[in-house]
Structures are given as C-alpha cells and as structure tokens.
Coordinates of C-alpha atoms (C1' of nucleotides) and ligand atoms in Angstrom, one line a residue:
Chain A
M783 CA -0.1 -0.2 0.8
T784 CA 2.9 2.7 -0.3
K785 CA 1.2 5.4 -1.4
K786 CA 3.5 6.3 -5.2
Q787 CA 6.1 8.0 -3.4
A788 CA 5.0 11.9 -4.7
A789 CA 6.4 13.1 -7.4
T790 CA 9.1 16.1 -7.9
Q791 CA 8.9 19.7 -8.0
S792 CA 9.9 19.0 -12.1
V793 CA 7.6 15.9 -12.8
Q794 CA 4.9 18.1 -11.5
D795 CA 5.5 21.2 -13.9
Y796 CA 5.7 18.5 -16.7
L797 CA 2.8 16.8 -16.2
K798 CA 1.1 20.1 -15.4
R799 CA 2.2 21.7 -18.5
I800 CA 0.8 18.5 -20.5
Y801 CA -2.5 19.0 -18.8
E802 CA -3.0 22.5 -20.4
L803 CA -1.0 22.0 -23.8
T804 CA -3.2 19.0 -24.2
E805 CA -7.2 20.8 -23.6
D806 CA -7.1 20.9 -26.9
G807 CA -7.2 17.4 -27.1
A808 CA -4.1 17.0 -29.5
P809 CA -1.0 15.5 -27.8
A810 CA 1.6 17.5 -26.4
S811 CA 5.2 18.5 -28.6
T812 CA 8.0 18.4 -27.6
N813 CA 9.5 21.7 -28.5
D814 CA 5.1 23.1 -27.2
L815 CA 7.4 21.9 -24.0
A816 CA 10.4 22.8 -23.8
R817 CA 9.4 26.8 -25.0
E818 CA 6.8 26.2 -21.8
L819 CA 8.9 25.2 -19.7
N820 CA 12.3 26.6 -20.4
I821 CA 13.7 23.7 -21.8
K822 CA 16.1 22.6 -24.7
P823 CA 13.6 20.2 -26.3
A824 CA 17.1 18.0 -26.0
S825 CA 15.6 17.7 -22.1
V826 CA 12.3 17.5 -23.1
T827 CA 12.4 14.3 -25.2
G828 CA 14.5 12.9 -22.4
M829 CA 12.2 13.3 -19.5
I830 CA 8.9 12.4 -21.1
Q831 CA 10.9 8.9 -21.8
K832 CA 11.6 8.4 -18.5
L833 CA 7.6 9.3 -18.1
A834 CA 7.0 7.1 -20.3
A835 CA 8.8 4.6 -18.7
E836 CA 7.4 4.8 -14.9
K837 CA 5.4 1.9 -14.0
P838 CA 2.5 2.9 -13.5
A839 CA 3.5 5.2 -16.6
L840 CA 2.4 9.3 -16.6
V841 CA 2.3 9.5 -20.0
E842 CA 1.1 8.1 -23.4
Y843 CA 4.4 8.6 -25.7
Q844 CA 5.0 7.4 -29.2
K845 CA 8.6 8.7 -30.6
H846 CA 8.4 11.6 -33.0
Q847 CA 4.4 12.0 -31.8
G848 CA 4.1 14.3 -28.7
V849 CA 2.7 13.1 -25.4
T850 CA -1.0 13.1 -23.5
L851 CA -1.2 12.2 -20.1
T852 CA -1.6 8.6 -18.9
K853 CA -4.9 8.9 -16.2
A854 CA -2.2 8.2 -13.5
G855 CA -0.6 10.9 -15.7
R856 CA -4.0 13.5 -15.0
K857 CA -5.0 12.6 -11.7
A858 CA -1.0 14.0 -11.0
A859 CA -1.3 17.2 -13.0
L860 CA -5.2 18.7 -12.0
E861 CA -3.3 17.6 -7.7
V862 CA -0.5 20.4 -8.8
I863 CA -3.2 22.3 -10.6
R864 CA -5.3 22.4 -8.1
H865 CA -3.0 23.6 -5.2
H866 CA -2.5 25.9 -7.6
R867 CA -5.2 27.8 -8.4
L868 CA -6.5 27.5 -4.4
L869 CA -3.3 28.5 -3.6
E870 CA -3.9 31.3 -6.1
A871 CA -7.1 31.9 -4.7
W872 CA -6.2 32.1 -1.3
L873 CA -3.0 34.8 -1.6
V874 CA -5.3 36.6 -3.5
R875 CA -8.6 37.0 -0.6
T876 CA -6.3 36.6 2.3
L877 CA -3.1 38.5 1.8
G878 CA -4.2 41.3 -0.9
Y879 CA -2.1 39.8 -3.6
S880 CA -3.3 42.2 -7.2
W881 CA -4.3 38.9 -10.0
D882 CA -1.1 40.0 -11.9
E883 CA 1.0 38.9 -8.8
V884 CA 0.0 35.9 -7.8
H885 CA 0.9 33.8 -9.9
E886 CA 4.7 32.8 -10.0
E887 CA 4.1 33.0 -5.9
A888 CA 2.0 29.7 -6.6
E889 CA 4.0 28.4 -9.2
R890 CA 6.8 27.5 -6.4
L891 CA 4.3 27.2 -3.2
E892 CA 2.3 24.5 -4.9
H893 CA 5.2 21.8 -5.2
V894 CA 5.9 21.9 -1.3
I895 CA 2.2 22.1 0.6
S896 CA 0.9 18.9 2.7
E897 CA -2.5 18.1 1.5
D898 CA -3.3 18.6 5.1
F899 CA -2.2 22.6 4.1
E900 CA -4.6 22.0 1.2
M901 CA -7.8 21.6 3.2
R902 CA -7.4 24.0 5.2
I903 CA -7.1 26.7 2.9
A904 CA -10.2 25.5 0.4
A905 CA -12.2 25.3 3.8
A906 CA -11.2 28.9 4.7
M907 CA -12.4 29.7 1.7
G908 CA -15.4 27.9 1.5
H909 CA -14.4 25.7 -1.5
P910 CA -14.3 27.9 -4.1
D911 CA -14.9 26.7 -7.2
R912 CA -12.8 29.6 -10.0
D913 CA -9.3 30.9 -8.9
P914 CA -8.5 34.2 -9.1
H915 CA -8.8 34.0 -12.6
G916 CA -11.9 32.5 -13.1
E917 CA -10.1 29.5 -14.5
L918 CA -11.9 26.4 -13.1
I919 CA -10.2 24.1 -10.0
P920 CA -10.3 21.2 -9.7
T921 CA -12.0 19.2 -7.0
A922 CA -10.8 17.4 -4.0
E923 CA -11.3 14.3 -5.6
L924 CA -9.1 15.4 -8.9
V925 CA -12.7 15.8 -11.3
M926 CA -11.7 19.5 -13.2
P927 CA -15.1 20.4 -13.4
T928 CA -16.1 21.1 -16.4
E929 CA -15.9 24.4 -18.8
E930 CA -19.9 26.2 -19.8
S931 CA -18.1 29.3 -20.7
I932 CA -17.1 30.0 -24.2
P933 CA -14.6 32.6 -25.6
L934 CA -15.6 36.0 -26.5
S935 CA -14.1 35.9 -30.2
A936 CA -17.5 34.2 -30.5
L937 CA -20.4 36.6 -29.5
R938 CA -21.5 38.7 -31.7
P939 CA -23.1 41.9 -32.0
T940 CA -26.3 42.1 -29.6
Q941 CA -24.8 39.2 -27.5
T942 CA -24.6 40.5 -23.6
G943 CA -23.2 38.1 -21.1
I944 CA -20.5 37.8 -17.5
V945 CA -16.6 37.1 -18.0
Q946 CA -15.9 34.8 -16.3
C947 CA -12.5 33.5 -16.5
V948 CA -8.9 35.2 -18.7
K949 CA -7.1 32.9 -19.8
A950 CA -3.2 34.9 -19.7
A951 CA -0.9 34.4 -17.0
D952 CA 1.0 37.6 -18.5
T953 CA 1.2 40.6 -15.8
E954 CA 1.5 43.1 -18.9
L955 CA -2.4 41.7 -20.9
L956 CA -3.6 41.1 -16.8
R957 CA -3.0 44.5 -15.7
F958 CA -4.9 46.0 -18.9
L959 CA -7.3 44.4 -18.5
E960 CA -8.0 45.3 -15.7
G961 CA -8.3 49.1 -16.3
L962 CA -10.3 48.1 -18.9
G963 CA -12.9 46.8 -16.5
L964 CA -12.3 42.7 -18.2
I965 CA -12.4 40.9 -15.3
P966 CA -14.4 37.7 -13.9
G967 CA -18.2 39.2 -13.1
A968 CA -18.1 42.0 -15.4
E969 CA -20.9 42.3 -17.8
I970 CA -20.4 43.5 -20.7
E971 CA -22.1 43.8 -24.6
I972 CA -20.9 43.4 -28.4
K973 CA -21.4 46.6 -29.8
E974 CA -19.9 45.3 -33.3
Y975 CA -18.3 42.7 -34.9
S976 CA -15.9 43.7 -37.5
P977 CA -15.4 40.4 -40.5
F978 CA -12.0 41.2 -41.6
D979 CA -10.2 41.2 -38.4
H980 CA -11.5 40.1 -36.0
N981 CA -12.6 42.8 -33.8
L982 CA -15.1 42.9 -31.6
T983 CA -16.4 45.7 -30.0
V984 CA -17.4 45.1 -26.4
K985 CA -19.4 47.7 -23.5
I986 CA -17.7 46.9 -20.3
G987 CA -19.7 48.4 -17.8
R988 CA -19.8 51.9 -18.8
K989 CA -16.6 52.1 -21.5
T990 CA -16.9 50.9 -24.9
T991 CA -13.4 48.9 -25.9
V992 CA -12.5 47.6 -29.1
L993 CA -10.8 44.3 -28.8
G994 CA -8.8 42.4 -31.2
L995 CA -8.6 38.4 -31.5
N996 CA -5.5 37.7 -29.3
I997 CA -7.7 39.2 -26.7
T998 CA -11.4 37.9 -27.1
S999 CA -9.7 34.2 -27.6
K1000 CA -8.2 34.6 -24.0
I1001 CA -11.3 35.9 -22.1
F1002 CA -14.1 33.1 -21.3
I1003 CA -18.0 34.6 -21.4
E1004 CA -21.8 33.0 -19.7
E1005 CA -24.1 33.9 -21.7
S1006 CA -27.5 36.1 -20.9
Chain B
M37 CA 25.2 44.4 -8.8
T38 CA 24.2 39.9 -9.6
K39 CA 22.2 39.0 -6.3
K40 CA 24.2 36.4 -5.6
Q41 CA 21.5 33.7 -6.8
A42 CA 19.9 32.2 -3.8
A43 CA 20.9 28.7 -1.7
T44 CA 19.4 25.6 -2.6
Q45 CA 16.8 24.1 -0.1
S46 CA 19.7 21.9 1.4
V47 CA 22.1 24.7 1.4
Q48 CA 19.4 26.8 3.2
D49 CA 19.0 22.9 5.0
Y50 CA 22.2 23.1 6.1
L51 CA 22.7 26.7 7.0
K52 CA 19.7 26.9 9.6
R53 CA 21.2 24.2 11.4
I54 CA 24.7 24.7 11.1
Y55 CA 23.2 27.8 13.4
E56 CA 21.2 26.1 15.3
L57 CA 24.1 24.0 16.2
T58 CA 26.8 26.9 16.5
E59 CA 24.2 28.8 19.1
D60 CA 26.4 28.4 22.7
G61 CA 29.3 29.2 20.6
A62 CA 30.7 26.6 19.9
P63 CA 31.6 25.1 16.4
A64 CA 28.9 22.7 14.9
S65 CA 30.5 18.7 14.8
T66 CA 30.4 16.5 11.8
N67 CA 28.2 14.1 13.5
D68 CA 25.9 16.4 15.0
L69 CA 24.5 18.1 11.1
A70 CA 24.7 14.7 10.2
R71 CA 22.3 13.3 12.9
E72 CA 19.8 16.7 12.3
L73 CA 20.2 16.9 8.8
N74 CA 19.5 12.8 8.1
I75 CA 22.2 12.9 6.3
K76 CA 25.6 10.5 6.0
P77 CA 28.3 11.9 7.7
A78 CA 30.0 11.9 5.0
S79 CA 27.9 13.4 2.5
V80 CA 28.3 16.9 5.0
T81 CA 31.8 16.5 5.3
G82 CA 30.9 17.5 1.3
M83 CA 28.9 20.1 1.6
I84 CA 30.7 21.7 4.0
Q85 CA 33.0 21.3 1.7
K86 CA 31.8 23.1 -1.1
L87 CA 29.9 25.9 1.4
A88 CA 33.7 27.0 2.6
A89 CA 35.0 26.7 -1.0
E90 CA 31.7 29.2 -2.0
K91 CA 32.7 32.6 -2.8
P92 CA 31.9 34.5 -0.2
A93 CA 32.4 31.6 2.4
L94 CA 29.5 30.7 3.7
V95 CA 31.3 28.5 6.9
E96 CA 34.6 28.7 7.9
Y97 CA 35.9 25.2 7.9
Q98 CA 39.0 23.2 9.5
K99 CA 38.9 19.6 9.1
H100 CA 37.6 17.6 12.5
Q101 CA 37.3 21.3 14.0
G102 CA 33.8 21.1 12.7
V103 CA 32.1 24.0 11.4
T104 CA 30.9 27.7 12.1
L105 CA 28.6 29.9 9.9
T106 CA 30.6 32.9 8.3
K107 CA 29.1 36.3 8.4
A108 CA 27.4 35.5 5.1
G109 CA 26.4 32.8 6.2
R110 CA 24.6 33.7 9.2
K111 CA 22.8 36.1 7.1
A112 CA 21.4 33.2 5.0
A113 CA 20.6 30.8 7.8
L114 CA 18.5 33.5 9.4
E115 CA 16.9 34.7 6.8
V116 CA 15.7 31.1 6.6
I117 CA 15.1 31.4 9.9
R118 CA 12.8 34.2 9.5
H119 CA 10.7 32.7 6.9
H120 CA 10.5 29.5 8.9
R121 CA 9.1 31.3 12.2
L122 CA 7.5 33.3 10.4
L123 CA 4.8 30.8 8.3
E124 CA 4.9 29.0 11.5
A125 CA 2.7 31.7 13.3
W126 CA 0.5 32.9 9.9
L127 CA 0.6 29.1 9.6
V128 CA -1.4 28.9 13.4
R129 CA -3.7 32.6 13.4
T130 CA -4.7 32.2 9.7
L131 CA -5.9 28.2 9.1
G132 CA -5.6 27.2 12.7
Y133 CA -2.6 25.3 12.5
S134 CA -1.4 23.5 16.3
W135 CA 1.6 24.4 17.7
D136 CA 2.7 20.7 17.6
E137 CA 1.6 20.4 13.3
V138 CA 3.0 23.9 11.9
H139 CA 6.7 22.5 12.4
E140 CA 6.6 19.9 8.8
E141 CA 5.1 22.8 7.5
A142 CA 7.1 25.0 7.4
E143 CA 9.9 23.5 6.8
R144 CA 8.8 23.6 3.3
L145 CA 7.7 26.5 3.3
E146 CA 10.5 28.8 4.5
H147 CA 12.4 27.5 1.0
V148 CA 9.9 29.2 -2.0
I149 CA 8.0 32.0 0.0
S150 CA 9.4 35.7 -1.8
E151 CA 10.3 38.1 -0.1
D152 CA 7.6 39.9 -0.9
F153 CA 5.5 37.1 0.8
E154 CA 7.1 37.3 3.6
M155 CA 7.2 40.8 4.3
R156 CA 2.7 40.9 3.9
I157 CA 2.3 38.5 6.5
A158 CA 4.7 39.9 8.3
A159 CA 2.4 43.0 8.2
A160 CA -0.8 41.1 7.6
M161 CA 0.7 40.0 12.1
G162 CA 1.0 43.0 12.9
H163 CA 5.1 42.2 13.0
P164 CA 5.4 39.5 15.7
D165 CA 8.7 39.3 17.9
R166 CA 8.1 35.4 18.6
D167 CA 6.7 32.4 17.1
P168 CA 3.9 30.0 18.5
H169 CA 7.0 28.3 20.4
G170 CA 8.3 31.3 21.3
E171 CA 11.1 31.4 19.7
L172 CA 12.0 35.3 18.6
I173 CA 12.1 35.5 14.6
P174 CA 15.0 37.7 13.4
T175 CA 13.8 41.4 12.0
A176 CA 13.6 42.5 8.7
E177 CA 17.1 43.5 9.0
L178 CA 17.7 39.5 9.4
V179 CA 19.2 40.6 13.3
M180 CA 18.7 37.8 15.7
P181 CA 17.0 40.1 19.2
T182 CA 18.2 38.8 22.2
E183 CA 16.3 36.2 24.3
E184 CA 15.9 37.9 27.8
S185 CA 14.8 34.8 29.3
I186 CA 16.0 32.1 31.5
P187 CA 15.8 28.4 31.3
L188 CA 13.2 26.5 34.0
S189 CA 16.3 24.4 35.1
A190 CA 17.2 27.4 36.4
L191 CA 14.7 28.9 38.8
R192 CA 14.2 27.7 42.3
P193 CA 11.7 27.4 45.0
T194 CA 9.1 30.7 45.8
Q195 CA 10.6 32.0 42.0
T196 CA 8.0 32.7 39.7
G197 CA 7.2 33.7 36.5
I198 CA 5.8 34.0 32.8
V199 CA 6.7 31.4 30.2
Q200 CA 8.8 32.6 27.0
C201 CA 9.3 29.8 24.7
V202 CA 9.7 25.9 24.2
K203 CA 12.5 24.9 23.0
A204 CA 11.2 21.6 21.1
A205 CA 9.8 19.9 18.0
D206 CA 8.7 16.6 18.6
T207 CA 5.4 16.5 18.4
E208 CA 5.0 14.5 21.3
L209 CA 6.2 16.5 24.0
L210 CA 4.4 19.4 22.5
R211 CA 1.1 18.0 23.0
F212 CA 2.7 17.0 26.6
L213 CA 3.8 20.5 28.2
E214 CA 0.4 22.0 26.0
G215 CA -1.4 19.0 28.0
L216 CA 0.3 21.1 31.4
G217 CA -0.3 24.6 29.7
L218 CA 3.3 25.4 29.7
I219 CA 3.2 27.1 26.8
P220 CA 4.3 31.1 25.8
G221 CA 2.1 33.1 28.5
A222 CA 1.4 30.3 30.9
E223 CA 2.3 31.6 34.4
I224 CA 4.7 28.9 36.6
E225 CA 5.9 29.0 40.6
I226 CA 8.3 26.6 41.1
K227 CA 7.3 25.2 44.6
E228 CA 10.4 22.7 44.9
Y229 CA 13.8 21.1 43.6
S230 CA 15.7 18.3 44.1
P231 CA 19.7 18.2 43.8
F232 CA 19.1 15.0 43.3
D233 CA 18.2 14.1 39.9
H234 CA 17.5 18.4 39.2
N235 CA 14.0 17.4 39.2
L236 CA 11.5 21.4 40.0
T237 CA 7.3 20.7 41.5
V238 CA 6.3 23.5 39.9
K239 CA 2.7 25.1 39.4
I240 CA 1.3 26.2 36.1
G241 CA -2.2 27.9 36.5
R242 CA -3.5 25.7 39.2
K243 CA -1.9 22.8 38.2
T244 CA 1.2 21.6 40.1
T245 CA 3.6 19.0 38.5
V246 CA 7.0 17.4 38.8
L247 CA 9.5 17.6 36.1
G248 CA 12.4 16.6 35.2
L249 CA 15.8 18.4 33.2
N250 CA 14.8 17.2 29.5
I251 CA 11.7 19.4 29.9
T252 CA 12.6 22.4 32.2
S253 CA 15.9 23.0 29.9
K254 CA 13.9 23.1 27.5
I255 CA 11.5 25.9 28.7
F256 CA 12.1 29.1 29.1
I257 CA 10.9 31.7 31.7
E258 CA 10.7 35.5 32.3
E259 CA 11.3 35.9 35.8
S260 CA 8.9 38.2 37.4
Chain C
dA940 C1' 10.5 11.7 -56.2
dA941 C1' 14.7 14.1 -54.2
dA942 C1' 16.2 18.3 -51.7
dT943 C1' 14.8 21.0 -47.6
dC944 C1' 13.9 22.5 -43.4
dA945 C1' 12.3 22.0 -39.3
dA946 C1' 11.3 18.8 -35.2
dT947 C1' 12.8 15.6 -32.5
dT948 C1' 15.9 12.1 -30.6
dT949 C1' 20.2 10.5 -29.6
dA950 C1' 24.8 11.0 -27.9
dG951 C1' 28.4 12.9 -23.9
dG952 C1' 28.6 15.6 -21.0
dA953 C1' 27.9 19.4 -16.3
dT954 C1' 26.1 19.6 -11.4
dA955 C1' 23.9 18.5 -7.5
dA956 C1' 23.9 16.2 -3.2
dC957 C1' 23.6 11.1 -2.1
dC958 C1' 25.0 7.1 -1.0
dT959 C1' 28.5 2.9 1.3
dA960 C1' 33.2 1.2 1.7
dA961 C1' 38.0 2.8 3.6
dA962 C1' 40.3 5.0 4.5
dT963 C1' 42.2 8.8 8.6
dT964 C1' 43.0 11.2 12.3
dT965 C1' 41.5 12.5 16.9
dT966 C1' 40.1 11.5 21.7
dA967 C1' 39.7 8.1 25.8
dA968 C1' 42.0 4.9 28.1
dG969 C1' 45.4 1.8 30.3
Chain D
dC966 C1' 53.0 6.0 25.4
dT967 C1' 50.2 2.6 23.0
dT968 C1' 45.6 1.8 21.8
dA969 C1' 41.3 1.3 21.0
dA970 C1' 37.0 3.2 19.9
dA971 C1' 34.9 7.2 17.6
dA972 C1' 34.8 10.7 14.6
dT973 C1' 36.2 12.3 10.2
dT974 C1' 37.4 12.5 5.4
dT975 C1' 38.3 10.2 1.2
dA976 C1' 37.1 7.6 -2.8
dG977 C1' 34.2 5.3 -5.9
dG978 C1' 29.3 5.7 -6.9
dT979 C1' 24.3 6.7 -8.1
dT980 C1' 20.1 9.3 -9.4
dA981 C1' 17.8 13.7 -10.8
dT982 C1' 18.5 17.0 -14.5
dC983 C1' 19.6 19.7 -17.2
dC984 C1' 23.3 21.2 -21.6
dT985 C1' 25.7 21.5 -26.4
dA986 C1' 26.1 19.5 -30.6
dA987 C1' 25.6 15.5 -33.8
dA988 C1' 22.7 12.7 -36.0
dT989 C1' 17.8 10.7 -37.5
dT990 C1' 12.7 11.2 -38.8
dG991 C1' 9.9 13.4 -40.8
dA992 C1' 7.6 17.3 -43.7
dT993 C1' 7.5 20.7 -46.7
dT994 C1' 7.5 22.0 -51.7
dT995 C1' 9.0 21.7 -55.9
Ligands
MN109 MN1 -1.8 30.3 -12.2
MN110 MN1 5.7 25.2 -10.1
MN111 MN1 9.6 24.9 13.4
MN112 MN1 13.6 22.7 5.4

DNA sequence: AAATCAATTTAGGATAACCTAAATTTTAAG
DNA sequence: CTTAAAATTTAGGTTATCCTAAATTGATTT
C-alpha cells in the first residue's frame, strides 16, 4: 500500500504543462513543452521518455508523435493544478495579492504544500470553484469541472454576458485587462463585429472598447 | 550587481542547522549535523567543504574541527529562520494549525516563499517578534533579537515567572506540554527542587507538576 | 521522388546531492 | 605512550535534471 512516492517538482511541472497543452485533445509536442517549460527540447525528450517508462506510466508517448497524459499522469497534474489555483485564490483573499502577482508565488508553493494545507485553505475559503482569473479549480477528488463559458471571440453584436474567466498569465496583459474592467464578474455587451480583423467592439460596464482576437480568444463568457 | 543567486533548499537547511548547533558558541561537528539533517556524515563533510569554498564563503571550516557560519552564512541562515518562524505564526493564526503541527509545513514552505510574501505575512500579523513556540523571529534586517528569558531549570523554589519560549520540535512532547498548560504566556511558580535528579515541582496555573531536566531545560522563563 | 528545413531524438557531459566502504585522524583509556 | 573506539574524511558510485552538438526523422515543396 506504499502510496507511490510524490513526483518531484520538475515532474510536476512537466505534467501540469502537458495537461494544459493537451486540453484541446491533441498530443503536446516536444517543442511546445520545451517552450512552455523553458527547457531545451533535447532535455524534454529525455524526461518524457522517463515518464513514459515509469510504472504506472505517467504519459503516453510515441516517438515524434508528442505526449498525452495517462490516467495516473492526469491525476498528478490535477493535483498540482488544484494546489496552484487554490493558492492563487488564497493569496489574493488573505494577503491582498493582485491577480497579476499571484501566479509566480503559486508556481513555487504548489509543489510543497501538504494535503492538509490544501484542505485547510479550501475550507477557509468555502471551497471556491474558480481562481482569481476565473479558471476552474479541480475538485478534492481531482475531477476538473466542465467549463460552460465560451470565448468572447465567439459572440456577436447584441449578445450580452458575464466574464467568467481570463486565460492569461502575463502580468502586463492582466493589468491592462483590469484597467478595462475586463475581470471575472464584469458584464459585457457586444456592440460591433469586424469580420476582416475579427475585432469586437465591446461595452464593459459603461466603457466601450475595441478588442482584437488575441484578447477576445482569452476571455470566457457566460452568455445571458 | 548580480545578487548572489539564492541558496538551494539543501544549502539553506545546512545553514539553518549550523546556526542552531552553534548558538552555544562552539563549532558544529560533522556528526551532529549529520544527525540533525538525516544525512550521512560523509555527505555532510562534502557539503561543508563546498560551502567553505564558495565566494564569499558561507562557513568557516577546519578539518576535524567542525564548522561555524561566516557573516554571509549567518545572514542566509537568519533569512530561512525568519521565514520558518513567520510561517509558523501565520499558519497558526490564519489556518488553525496547532503548535505541534506547524513545524513540518513551515520546514518546506520556508524555502520557496518570496520576500514579498514574507513582508505580507509579517505585516498582516503586525510584525510579531515570536513564533508559536515563543522562539524569537529575526528582524527584517536579519538581526536576531537577544533572548532575555532563562531556562526553567535555573529557577528555584518561590521564584515565579511567565513562560516565554518552548524549545522543542517533537510533536509528542509539544502535545504533552500543551496538556500541562506549559505554553508561552503561562504563569508558573517553583514549589520544590530536588538536587539529586534536578526535578522541579512547578505550579502551572492551578495545576502542580514535577518536571525533569529534559523538560525544564527546554522551557524559557521571564522571571517576575 | 529528391531536396530541404524543421522537429525530434541520441550521444556525451555537467552539476547538485546523496550513499557506502575504506582510509585517516582525533580522542579517550589504559 | 600505545591502543582501541569514535569521529571524520576520502574514494568511488548513483540518481535526477539539464545542456550542447550531432544525427535522425518527418513534412513541405518543387
Ligand atoms: Mn496561475
Ligand atoms: Mn512550478
Ligand atoms: Mn519550527
Ligand atoms: Mn527545510
């Protein structure tokens, strides 16, 4: 019954990135992983081969075909993601971090907190289901809830909705969006759509702004 | 101006233990360190040699003579100790950890929190000067305040005082002491002293207990 | 199908931190 | 002072993660 020793910090980061890169269903490529992890592709290949060789395997891997997570790998990834998102929520709520500051801190803490700590902060916050960016928090049983909201880029004039989630990690972008009031909970209405450049004119609260696809594809909305 | 890259977790643990073992003024021996760190003596020798060779050196080391911290090493150790003790206080205050549970969690978190995090929790708690066990917290400038209290073992009948600090990490012992009410803030009075076994009969609140040297040497009192 | 470029893997190394077993040195006891 | 025991160091290895450079494979384009 020896509870499979916890993955190292490196392995946890690999699994987390693989999870994110494979959310679209397609395997993650060596190069993509290398870019996300800031590690050279050659090293990524090596690590992936190791993860695929573990028993039970954490990833599924075919040479030159990229990687996907196995069931075991996905559980491990969700554990880290739950830690990360709960930590972000907790740091914002109890220590006044802003949503563009929390990521880095959570990125390191996620690997060292105990399950006890995880439970305590979850309970202290009343078991939140989203982090400060609106990203869904996996349950304690390590199930990722299904995201119902749709990308802002999919909306068209006269549609209205509420911002649920902002999928961005970049500090600059987050500050910019906050300045626009484009944060979870914000009410928006589509005013115009420009089919050539995919720009949307969006009313956020009282302000109206034109947003490009690079932004509208990262904002997720619950239509109303 | 490249701010000397932060020490690894291992190095931080070595420095912290060396600090603790040399508080009495004498150098720390390889064996003592090995025992405290749960690392084989041979490995400790290797690490110590490396720390002594760094520029600037973190420890002073003479073969077979044990180690002491250099100024740089002491600063690094105090940084970790400050993290540890602030974290313990924070965990107890905000997440309801008991004083026998916090140590382990803080032992891992201490290595990964940012200076920003350190400042935030310190400020949130009103810059406490002691952790939940009553141990002094180094200042933000990394100066260790001087401990004014004296060991309970040095008191004699009719003397009274207030518990300031309990220098123990063992869960069992901490629970036992809490059961006795022997926690920081407790008022005590010495009733009897037995010169042969150094037992002290101590009145704690309303209860009276006989305590051996193994305990009385770990409890620190401010006489009153 | 051949050439070419990009993606990926293999080979060969490096570093950090450990470990075990075999010296060596120090200390403590006759 | 000589020795045995204890403490410490040295030697030789291992594992985990990365890296660079070279080789290979896959995809794209004529
Ligand atoms: Mn994040
Ligand atoms: Mn991380
Ligand atoms: Mn502690
Ligand atoms: Mn530690």
